[in-house]
PDB file of C-alpha atoms in Angstrom:
ATOM      1  CA  MET A  96      30.414  81.570 111.312  1.00 50.00           C
ATOM      2  CA  VAL A  97      30.492  81.402 115.066  1.00 50.00           C
ATOM      3  CA  LEU A  98      32.256  78.058 114.968  1.00 50.00           C
ATOM      4  CA  LYS A  99      34.968  79.335 112.610  1.00 53.00           C
ATOM      5  CA  GLN A 100      35.640  82.335 114.754  1.00 51.00           C
ATOM      6  CA  ARG A 101      36.035  80.129 117.799  1.00 54.00           C
ATOM      7  CA  ARG A 102      38.473  77.859 116.003  1.00 56.00           C
ATOM      8  CA  GLY A 103      40.524  80.855 114.781  1.00 52.00           C
ATOM      9  CA  LYS A 104      41.053  82.207 118.262  1.00 54.00           C
ATOM     10  CA  LYS A 105      43.680  80.869 120.640  1.00 57.00           C
ATOM     11  CA  ALA A 106      42.372  79.797 123.954  1.00 55.00           C
ATOM     12  CA  PRO A 107      43.798  81.811 126.849  1.00 56.00           C
ATOM     13  CA  VAL A 108      46.390  79.951 128.854  1.00 54.00           C
ATOM     14  CA  ALA A 109      46.091  79.996 132.568  1.00 54.00           C
ATOM     15  CA  ASN A 110      48.695  81.993 134.434  1.00 58.00           C
ATOM     16  CA  ALA A 111      50.229  83.138 131.138  1.00 53.00           C
ATOM     17  CA  PRO A 112      52.815  85.920 131.571  1.00 53.00           C
ATOM     18  CA  ALA A 113      51.816  89.346 130.495  1.00 52.00           C
ATOM     19  CA  LYS A 114      52.957  90.622 127.123  1.00 52.00           C
ATOM     20  CA  ALA A 115      55.547  92.868 128.701  1.00 51.00           C
ATOM     21  CA  ALA A 116      56.885  90.118 130.933  1.00 51.00           C
ATOM     22  CA  ALA A 117      60.293  88.892 129.926  1.00 50.00           C
ATOM     23  CA  THR A 118      61.124  85.282 129.099  1.00 52.00           C
ATOM     24  CA  PRO A 119      64.596  83.897 129.876  1.00 54.00           C
ATOM     25  CA  GLY A 120      65.723  84.757 126.355  1.00 52.00           C
ATOM     26  CA  ASN A 121      64.365  88.263 126.667  1.00 52.00           C
ATOM     27  CA  ASP A 122      66.236  88.758 129.954  1.00 51.00           C
ATOM     28  CA  VAL A 123      69.552  88.286 128.128  1.00 49.00           C
ATOM     29  CA  ASP A 124      68.524  90.788 125.503  1.00 50.00           C
ATOM     30  CA  VAL A 125      67.634  93.396 128.074  1.00 49.00           C
ATOM     31  CA  GLU A 126      70.951  92.938 129.913  1.00 52.00           C
ATOM     32  CA  GLU A 127      72.933  93.281 126.683  1.00 53.00           C
ATOM     33  CA  LYS A 128      71.206  96.539 125.862  1.00 55.00           C
ATOM     34  CA  ASP A 129      71.973  97.960 129.293  1.00 56.00           C
ATOM     35  CA  HIS A 130      75.742  97.249 129.089  1.00 70.00           C
ATOM     36  CA  PHE A 131      78.146  99.798 127.458  1.00 72.00           C
ATOM     37  CA  ASN A 132      80.028  98.248 124.564  1.00 83.00           C
ATOM     38  CA  PRO A 133      83.829  98.262 125.361  1.00 85.00           C
ATOM     39  CA  ALA A 134      84.577  98.267 121.652  1.00 87.00           C
ATOM     40  CA  ILE A 135      83.545 101.930 121.608  1.00 89.00           C
ATOM     41  CA  ILE A 136      86.297 102.791 124.108  1.00 89.00           C
ATOM     42  CA  VAL A 137      88.882 100.896 122.072  1.00 90.00           C
ATOM     43  CA  ALA A 138      87.743 102.594 118.882  1.00 91.00           C
ATOM     44  CA  LEU A 139      87.941 106.033 120.512  1.00 91.00           C
ATOM     45  CA  PHE A 140      91.444 105.294 121.828  1.00 91.00           C
ATOM     46  CA  TYR A 141      92.762 104.211 118.432  1.00 92.00           C
ATOM     47  CA  THR A 142      91.072 107.143 116.730  1.00 94.00           C
ATOM     48  CA  LEU A 143      92.757 109.555 119.133  1.00 93.00           C
ATOM     49  CA  ALA A 144      96.141 107.822 118.753  1.00 93.00           C
ATOM     50  CA  CYS A 145      95.928 107.847 114.963  1.00 93.00           C
ATOM     51  CA  GLY A 146      94.864 111.487 115.019  1.00 93.00           C
ATOM     52  CA  LEU A 147      97.880 112.466 117.126  1.00 92.00           C
ATOM     53  CA  LEU A 148     100.266 110.476 114.924  1.00 91.00           C
ATOM     54  CA  PHE A 149      98.792 112.082 111.825  1.00 92.00           C
ATOM     55  CA  PHE A 150      99.123 115.540 113.397  1.00 92.00           C
ATOM     56  CA  PHE A 151     102.800 115.064 114.234  1.00 91.00           C
ATOM     57  CA  TYR A 152     103.512 113.381 110.903  1.00 92.00           C
ATOM     58  CA  ASN A 153     102.147 116.446 109.106  1.00 93.00           C
ATOM     59  CA  LYS A 154     104.523 118.604 111.170  1.00 91.00           C
ATOM     60  CA  TYR A 155     107.702 116.528 111.246  1.00 91.00           C
ATOM     61  CA  GLY A 156     107.339 114.116 108.352  1.00 93.00           C
ATOM     62  CA  PRO A 157     108.761 110.575 108.233  1.00 94.00           C
ATOM     63  CA  ALA A 158     111.433 111.508 110.792  1.00 93.00           C
ATOM     64  CA  ILE A 159     108.805 111.253 113.534  1.00 90.00           C
ATOM     65  CA  PHE A 160     108.746 107.490 112.924  1.00 91.00           C
ATOM     66  CA  LEU A 161     112.147 106.763 111.341  1.00 93.00           C
ATOM     67  CA  GLY A 162     114.369 109.193 113.239  1.00 91.00           C
ATOM     68  CA  LYS A 163     116.323 112.170 111.939  1.00 90.00           C
ATOM     69  CA  GLY A 164     119.042 109.938 110.500  1.00 93.00           C
ATOM     70  CA  TRP A 165     116.862 107.975 108.111  1.00 94.00           C
ATOM     71  CA  LYS A 166     118.359 109.782 105.101  1.00 94.00           C
ATOM     72  CA  ASP A 167     121.978 109.618 106.259  1.00 96.00           C
ATOM     73  CA  TYR A 168     124.757 108.974 103.755  1.00 96.00           C
ATOM     74  CA  LYS A 169     127.547 106.489 104.449  1.00 96.00           C
ATOM     75  CA  TRP A 170     130.487 108.516 103.169  1.00 96.00           C
ATOM     76  CA  SER A 171     133.872 108.241 104.840  1.00 96.00           C
ATOM     77  CA  PRO A 172     135.646 111.297 106.328  1.00 96.00           C
ATOM     78  CA  TYR A 173     138.217 111.332 103.511  1.00 96.00           C
ATOM     79  CA  LYS A 174     135.521 111.093 100.828  1.00 96.00           C
ATOM     80  CA  TRP A 175     133.878 114.212 102.226  1.00 96.00           C
ATOM     81  CA  ARG A 176     137.194 116.063 102.531  1.00 95.00           C
ATOM     82  CA  LYS A 177     138.154 115.212  98.958  1.00 95.00           C
ATOM     83  CA  PHE A 178     134.707 116.061  97.588  1.00 96.00           C
ATOM     84  CA  ILE A 179     134.656 119.479  99.272  1.00 95.00           C
ATOM     85  CA  ASP A 180     138.194 120.347  98.202  1.00 94.00           C
ATOM     86  CA  ASP A 181     137.985 119.022  94.632  1.00 94.00           C
ATOM     87  CA  ASN A 182     134.674 120.770  93.980  1.00 93.00           C
ATOM     88  CA  GLU A 183     135.642 123.975  95.810  1.00 92.00           C
ATOM     89  CA  LYS A 184     132.606 124.026  98.084  1.00 94.00           C
ATOM     90  CA  THR A 185     131.892 126.664 100.677  1.00 94.00           C
ATOM     91  CA  ILE A 186     129.920 125.809 103.816  1.00 96.00           C
ATOM     92  CA  LEU A 187     128.156 128.862 105.194  1.00 96.00           C
ATOM     93  CA  ILE A 188     126.957 128.785 108.793  1.00 95.00           C
ATOM     94  CA  ILE A 189     124.441 131.319 110.122  1.00 96.00           C
ATOM     95  CA  GLY A 190     123.964 132.041 113.828  1.00 93.00           C
ATOM     96  CA  GLY A 191     122.684 134.732 116.149  1.00 89.00           C
ATOM     97  CA  PRO A 192     120.096 135.413 118.857  1.00 85.00           C
ATOM     98  CA  HIS A 193     116.689 133.793 118.598  1.00 81.00           C
ATOM     99  CA  ARG A 194     114.026 136.000 117.024  1.00 82.00           C
ATOM    100  CA  ALA A 195     116.730 138.201 115.515  1.00 87.00           C
ATOM    101  CA  GLY A 196     116.033 137.338 111.880  1.00 90.00           C
ATOM    102  CA  THR A 197     118.308 134.334 111.296  1.00 92.00           C
ATOM    103  CA  THR A 198     115.499 132.440 109.565  1.00 92.00           C
ATOM    104  CA  VAL A 199     114.707 135.342 107.239  1.00 94.00           C
ATOM    105  CA  VAL A 200     118.383 135.702 106.322  1.00 94.00           C
ATOM    106  CA  TRP A 201     118.691 131.943 105.801  1.00 95.00           C
ATOM    107  CA  GLU A 202     115.614 131.761 103.563  1.00 94.00           C
ATOM    108  CA  GLY A 203     116.833 134.687 101.458  1.00 95.00           C
ATOM    109  CA  ILE A 204     120.306 133.190 101.021  1.00 95.00           C
ATOM    110  CA  LYS A 205     119.194 129.659 100.187  1.00 94.00           C
ATOM    111  CA  ALA A 206     116.813 131.012  97.530  1.00 94.00           C
ATOM    112  CA  HIS A 207     119.869 131.768  95.385  1.00 95.00           C
ATOM    113  CA  PRO A 208     120.198 129.190  92.570  1.00 93.00           C
ATOM    114  CA  ASP A 209     123.815 128.399  93.476  1.00 94.00           C
ATOM    115  CA  ILE A 210     123.145 127.850  97.179  1.00 95.00           C
ATOM    116  CA  ALA A 211     121.629 124.780  98.828  1.00 95.00           C
ATOM    117  CA  GLY A 212     119.884 124.912 102.199  1.00 95.00           C
ATOM    118  CA  PHE A 213     117.709 122.549 104.174  1.00 95.00           C
ATOM    119  CA  GLY A 214     114.040 122.074 103.380  1.00 92.00           C
ATOM    120  CA  ASN A 215     111.117 122.820 105.681  1.00 92.00           C
ATOM    121  CA  ARG A 216     110.228 121.191 108.986  1.00 92.00           C
ATOM    122  CA  PHE A 217     108.435 118.314 107.262  1.00 94.00           C
ATOM    123  CA  ASP A 218     111.579 117.533 105.250  1.00 93.00           C
ATOM    124  CA  THR A 219     114.055 117.754 108.130  1.00 93.00           C
ATOM    125  CA  GLY A 220     111.988 116.675 111.123  1.00 91.00           C
ATOM    126  CA  ALA A 221     113.359 119.635 113.124  1.00 90.00           C
ATOM    127  CA  ASP A 222     111.756 122.887 114.218  1.00 87.00           C
ATOM    128  CA  TYR A 223     112.772 125.749 111.936  1.00 88.00           C
ATOM    129  CA  SER A 224     115.013 123.219 110.109  1.00 92.00           C
ATOM    130  CA  GLU A 225     117.867 124.073 112.452  1.00 92.00           C
ATOM    131  CA  GLY A 226     120.877 121.839 111.979  1.00 93.00           C
ATOM    132  CA  VAL A 227     121.731 121.806 115.673  1.00 92.00           C
ATOM    133  CA  LEU A 228     118.476 119.945 116.356  1.00 90.00           C
ATOM    134  CA  MET A 229     119.192 117.340 113.673  1.00 93.00           C
ATOM    135  CA  GLN A 230     122.724 116.189 114.529  1.00 93.00           C
ATOM    136  CA  ASP A 231     124.483 114.250 117.311  1.00 92.00           C
ATOM    137  CA  VAL A 232     128.077 115.548 117.048  1.00 94.00           C
ATOM    138  CA  TYR A 233     127.809 118.600 119.329  1.00 91.00           C
ATOM    139  CA  PRO A 234     125.221 119.514 122.003  1.00 85.00           C
ATOM    140  CA  ARG A 235     121.582 119.988 121.099  1.00 83.00           C
ATOM    141  CA  PHE A 236     120.157 123.053 122.777  1.00 76.00           C
ATOM    142  CA  GLY A 237     117.903 125.988 122.018  1.00 70.00           C
ATOM    143  CA  VAL A 238     114.318 125.827 120.775  1.00 67.00           C
ATOM    144  CA  GLY A 239     112.313 123.234 122.701  1.00 60.00           C
ATOM    145  CA  TYR A 240     114.840 122.714 125.467  1.00 61.00           C
ATOM    146  CA  GLU A 241     113.335 125.440 127.625  1.00 52.00           C
ATOM    147  CA  PHE A 242     110.293 123.241 128.277  1.00 51.00           C
ATOM    148  CA  SER A 243     112.045 120.917 130.699  1.00 46.00           C
ATOM    149  CA  ASN A 244     110.497 121.117 134.168  1.00 37.00           C
ATOM    150  CA  PHE A 245     113.473 119.970 136.175  1.00 35.00           C
ATOM    151  CA  ASP A 246     116.669 121.586 137.343  1.00 39.00           C
ATOM    152  CA  LYS A 247     119.986 120.080 136.258  1.00 44.00           C
ATOM    153  CA  THR A 248     121.058 119.538 139.851  1.00 39.00           C
ATOM    154  CA  GLY A 249     117.977 117.807 141.176  1.00 41.00           C
ATOM    155  CA  SER A 250     114.272 117.176 140.886  1.00 39.00           C
ATOM    156  CA  LYS A 251     113.136 120.615 141.997  1.00 42.00           C
ATOM    157  CA  LYS A 252     110.619 122.035 139.588  1.00 44.00           C
ATOM    158  CA  ILE A 253     111.397 125.387 138.062  1.00 39.00           C
ATOM    159  CA  SER A 254     109.635 127.663 135.644  1.00 41.00           C
ATOM    160  CA  ARG A 255     110.206 127.453 131.898  1.00 39.00           C
ATOM    161  CA  GLY A 256     111.833 130.871 131.813  1.00 39.00           C
ATOM    162  CA  ALA A 257     114.478 129.757 134.292  1.00 41.00           C
ATOM    163  CA  ARG A 258     116.009 127.241 131.904  1.00 46.00           C
ATOM    164  CA  ASP A 259     119.430 128.257 130.653  1.00 47.00           C
ATOM    165  CA  ASP A 260     119.488 126.140 127.499  1.00 51.00           C
ATOM    166  CA  GLY A 261     116.210 127.217 125.916  1.00 53.00           C
ATOM    167  CA  ILE A 262     115.124 129.892 123.508  1.00 55.00           C
ATOM    168  CA  GLY A 263     116.844 133.204 124.056  1.00 53.00           C
ATOM    169  CA  ARG A 264     118.998 131.838 126.885  1.00 58.00           C
ATOM    170  CA  TYR A 265     121.020 129.091 125.235  1.00 67.00           C
ATOM    171  CA  ALA A 266     124.310 131.023 125.475  1.00 71.00           C
ATOM    172  CA  LEU A 267     124.055 130.909 129.277  1.00 70.00           C
ATOM    173  CA  ALA A 268     124.091 127.136 129.451  1.00 68.00           C
ATOM    174  CA  GLU A 269     127.183 125.299 130.604  1.00 67.00           C
ATOM    175  CA  ASN A 270     129.391 123.363 128.202  1.00 76.00           C
ATOM    176  CA  VAL A 271     127.903 124.778 124.990  1.00 79.00           C
ATOM    177  CA  HIS A 272     130.636 127.262 124.095  1.00 86.00           C
ATOM    178  CA  TRP A 273     132.569 124.906 121.847  1.00 89.00           C
ATOM    179  CA  THR A 274     135.664 126.363 120.194  1.00 90.00           C
ATOM    180  CA  ALA A 275     138.623 125.030 118.236  1.00 89.00           C
ATOM    181  CA  GLU A 276     140.698 125.423 121.385  1.00 90.00           C
ATOM    182  CA  ASN A 277     138.570 123.719 124.030  1.00 90.00           C
ATOM    183  CA  ARG A 278     137.354 120.895 121.760  1.00 91.00           C
ATOM    184  CA  LYS A 279     140.557 119.653 120.189  1.00 91.00           C
ATOM    185  CA  LYS A 280     139.621 116.050 120.920  1.00 92.00           C
ATOM    186  CA  GLU A 281     136.523 116.217 118.710  1.00 92.00           C
ATOM    187  CA  LEU A 282     138.486 118.047 115.995  1.00 93.00           C
ATOM    188  CA  GLN A 283     141.034 115.226 115.944  1.00 93.00           C
ATOM    189  CA  ASP A 284     138.347 112.601 115.387  1.00 95.00           C
ATOM    190  CA  PRO A 285     137.602 112.317 111.636  1.00 96.00           C
ATOM    191  CA  THR A 286     134.278 110.604 112.307  1.00 96.00           C
ATOM    192  CA  SER A 287     132.993 113.932 113.691  1.00 96.00           C
ATOM    193  CA  LEU A 288     133.229 115.333 110.165  1.00 96.00           C
ATOM    194  CA  SER A 289     131.600 112.357 108.445  1.00 96.00           C
ATOM    195  CA  ARG A 290     128.798 112.003 110.996  1.00 96.00           C
ATOM    196  CA  LEU A 291     127.815 115.642 110.623  1.00 97.00           C
ATOM    197  CA  LEU A 292     128.044 115.793 106.828  1.00 97.00           C
ATOM    198  CA  ASN A 293     126.337 112.419 106.398  1.00 97.00           C
ATOM    199  CA  ARG A 294     123.395 113.892 108.313  1.00 96.00           C
ATOM    200  CA  PHE A 295     123.340 117.282 106.554  1.00 97.00           C
ATOM    201  CA  GLY A 296     124.365 116.140 103.066  1.00 96.00           C
ATOM    202  CA  PRO A 297     121.059 114.560 101.968  1.00 95.00           C
ATOM    203  CA  HIS A 298     119.178 117.751 102.856  1.00 95.00           C
ATOM    204  CA  TRP A 299     121.578 119.936 100.873  1.00 95.00           C
ATOM    205  CA  ASN A 300     121.328 117.525  97.973  1.00 94.00           C
ATOM    206  CA  GLU A 301     117.531 117.784  97.734  1.00 90.00           C
ATOM    207  CA  LYS A 302     117.452 121.312  96.328  1.00 86.00           C
ATOM    208  CA  PHE A 303     118.115 119.880  92.872  1.00 84.00           C
ATOM    209  CA  GLU A 304     116.561 116.790  91.360  1.00 76.00           C
ATOM    210  CA  GLU A 305     119.965 115.101  91.152  1.00 80.00           C
ATOM    211  CA  ASN A 306     123.594 115.869  92.000  1.00 86.00           C
ATOM    212  CA  GLY A 307     122.534 118.716  94.257  1.00 87.00           C
ATOM    213  CA  LEU A 308     125.759 118.607  96.254  1.00 93.00           C
ATOM    214  CA  THR A 309     127.762 119.047  93.071  1.00 92.00           C
ATOM    215  CA  LYS A 310     125.587 121.744  91.505  1.00 93.00           C
ATOM    216  CA  ALA A 311     125.395 123.979  94.566  1.00 94.00           C
ATOM    217  CA  LYS A 312     128.494 126.104  95.086  1.00 94.00           C
ATOM    218  CA  VAL A 313     127.561 126.953  98.667  1.00 95.00           C
ATOM    219  CA  TRP A 314     125.937 124.794 101.348  1.00 96.00           C
ATOM    220  CA  VAL A 315     124.220 126.830 104.068  1.00 96.00           C
ATOM    221  CA  GLU A 316     123.137 125.726 107.538  1.00 96.00           C
ATOM    222  CA  LYS A 317     121.282 127.952 109.995  1.00 95.00           C
ATOM    223  CA  SER A 318     121.029 127.573 113.746  1.00 93.00           C
ATOM    224  CA  PRO A 319     121.018 130.541 116.140  1.00 90.00           C
ATOM    225  CA  GLN A 320     123.210 128.418 118.404  1.00 88.00           C
ATOM    226  CA  ASN A 321     126.003 128.579 115.824  1.00 92.00           C
ATOM    227  CA  ALA A 322     126.877 131.895 117.445  1.00 90.00           C
ATOM    228  CA  VAL A 323     128.548 129.993 120.293  1.00 89.00           C
ATOM    229  CA  LEU A 324     129.809 127.137 118.090  1.00 92.00           C
ATOM    230  CA  ALA A 325     131.268 129.077 115.163  1.00 92.00           C
ATOM    231  CA  THR A 326     135.004 128.482 115.665  1.00 92.00           C
ATOM    232  CA  PHE A 327     134.428 124.813 116.458  1.00 94.00           C
ATOM    233  CA  LEU A 328     132.323 124.341 113.310  1.00 95.00           C
ATOM    234  CA  GLU A 329     134.911 126.149 111.203  1.00 93.00           C
ATOM    235  CA  GLY A 330     137.585 123.807 112.491  1.00 93.00           C
ATOM    236  CA  LEU A 331     135.350 120.807 111.924  1.00 95.00           C
ATOM    237  CA  TYR A 332     134.389 121.614 108.327  1.00 95.00           C
ATOM    238  CA  ASN A 333     138.039 122.417 107.530  1.00 94.00           C
ATOM    239  CA  MET A 334     139.390 119.263 109.170  1.00 93.00           C
ATOM    240  CA  PRO A 335     142.427 118.033 107.164  1.00 94.00           C
ATOM    241  CA  VAL A 336     141.599 114.345 106.722  1.00 94.00           C
ATOM    242  CA  LYS A 337     144.202 112.177 105.041  1.00 93.00           C
ATOM    243  CA  GLU A 338     143.512 109.332 102.638  1.00 92.00           C
ATOM    244  CA  ASP A 339     144.104 106.748 105.351  1.00 92.00           C
ATOM    245  CA  GLY A 340     141.249 108.308 107.353  1.00 90.00           C
ATOM    246  CA  THR A 341     143.365 110.050 109.982  1.00 92.00           C
ATOM    247  CA  VAL A 342     143.626 113.752 110.712  1.00 92.00           C
ATOM    248  CA  ASP A 343     146.804 115.471 109.545  1.00 87.00           C
ATOM    249  CA  LEU A 344     147.673 117.392 112.701  1.00 79.00           C
ATOM    250  CA  ASP A 345     150.823 118.877 111.146  1.00 77.00           C
ATOM    251  CA  ASN A 346     149.094 120.144 108.028  1.00 66.00           C
ATOM    252  CA  THR A 347     148.779 123.906 107.994  1.00 55.00           C
ATOM    253  CA  LYS A 348     147.418 124.035 104.465  1.00 57.00           C
ATOM    254  CA  LYS A 349     143.820 125.219 104.382  1.00 54.00           C
ATOM    255  CA  PRO A 350     141.181 123.693 102.095  1.00 52.00           C
ATOM    256  CA  LYS A 351     140.428 125.487  98.849  1.00 56.00           C
ATOM    257  CA  ARG A 352     137.180 126.804 100.310  1.00 52.00           C
ATOM    258  CA  SER A 353     136.718 127.459 104.021  1.00 61.00           C
ATOM    259  CA  ALA A 354     133.648 127.102 106.164  1.00 65.00           C
ATOM    260  CA  THR A 355     132.583 130.641 107.038  1.00 66.00           C
TER     261      THR A 355
END
């Protein structure tokens, strides 16, 4: 029994390292455990980026990635003029001071079964679904534009409330009072009509499952800024476009239904 026990035991090795001592292989393991894994930083960055994209997508819909013109039609100016006149459409524009109830009025009007209005912010990609923030024919100003930190004349920082083209102050901004008199050039360009209606048309059409533009007797667009654009917009929507695509400057005949 004594002999077997002796054979079963390993003889101690001289100068053997202690159990806790590290071999060359163990040194690598210890160093790897001490280092912070960079993959964690990358994962956190992509998680944050995806979270922000998801947040803004839930607010502004596909337009946040595709742009506000991703639904645009390709109709010509004359096609729009003929469609509006032949179908006796009325385009209703709503404007007024911010926080004065324009949204409430707009929502009540567009709820009528014969009236088509824009959808919500997710559908349009614009705050409060305001047409002025969706188009590129006339200036964009109003909600959101008061958050610029720089003066128009230089790089001097100013407070948000000092901006002239933001909420509640948009009418004080320069070059935003567009009328039929001071913007004759734009009202003689038929593409102004098609660009605007090609942008707005798909959103009016969506109220009904199909042929929404035809079914709705009135198309309504709401932007508080319309208060300083009203006569220009009336001239634009009533633009007398001829079949050859030019504007009939001598035509005094009004369309069957006016923009009001």
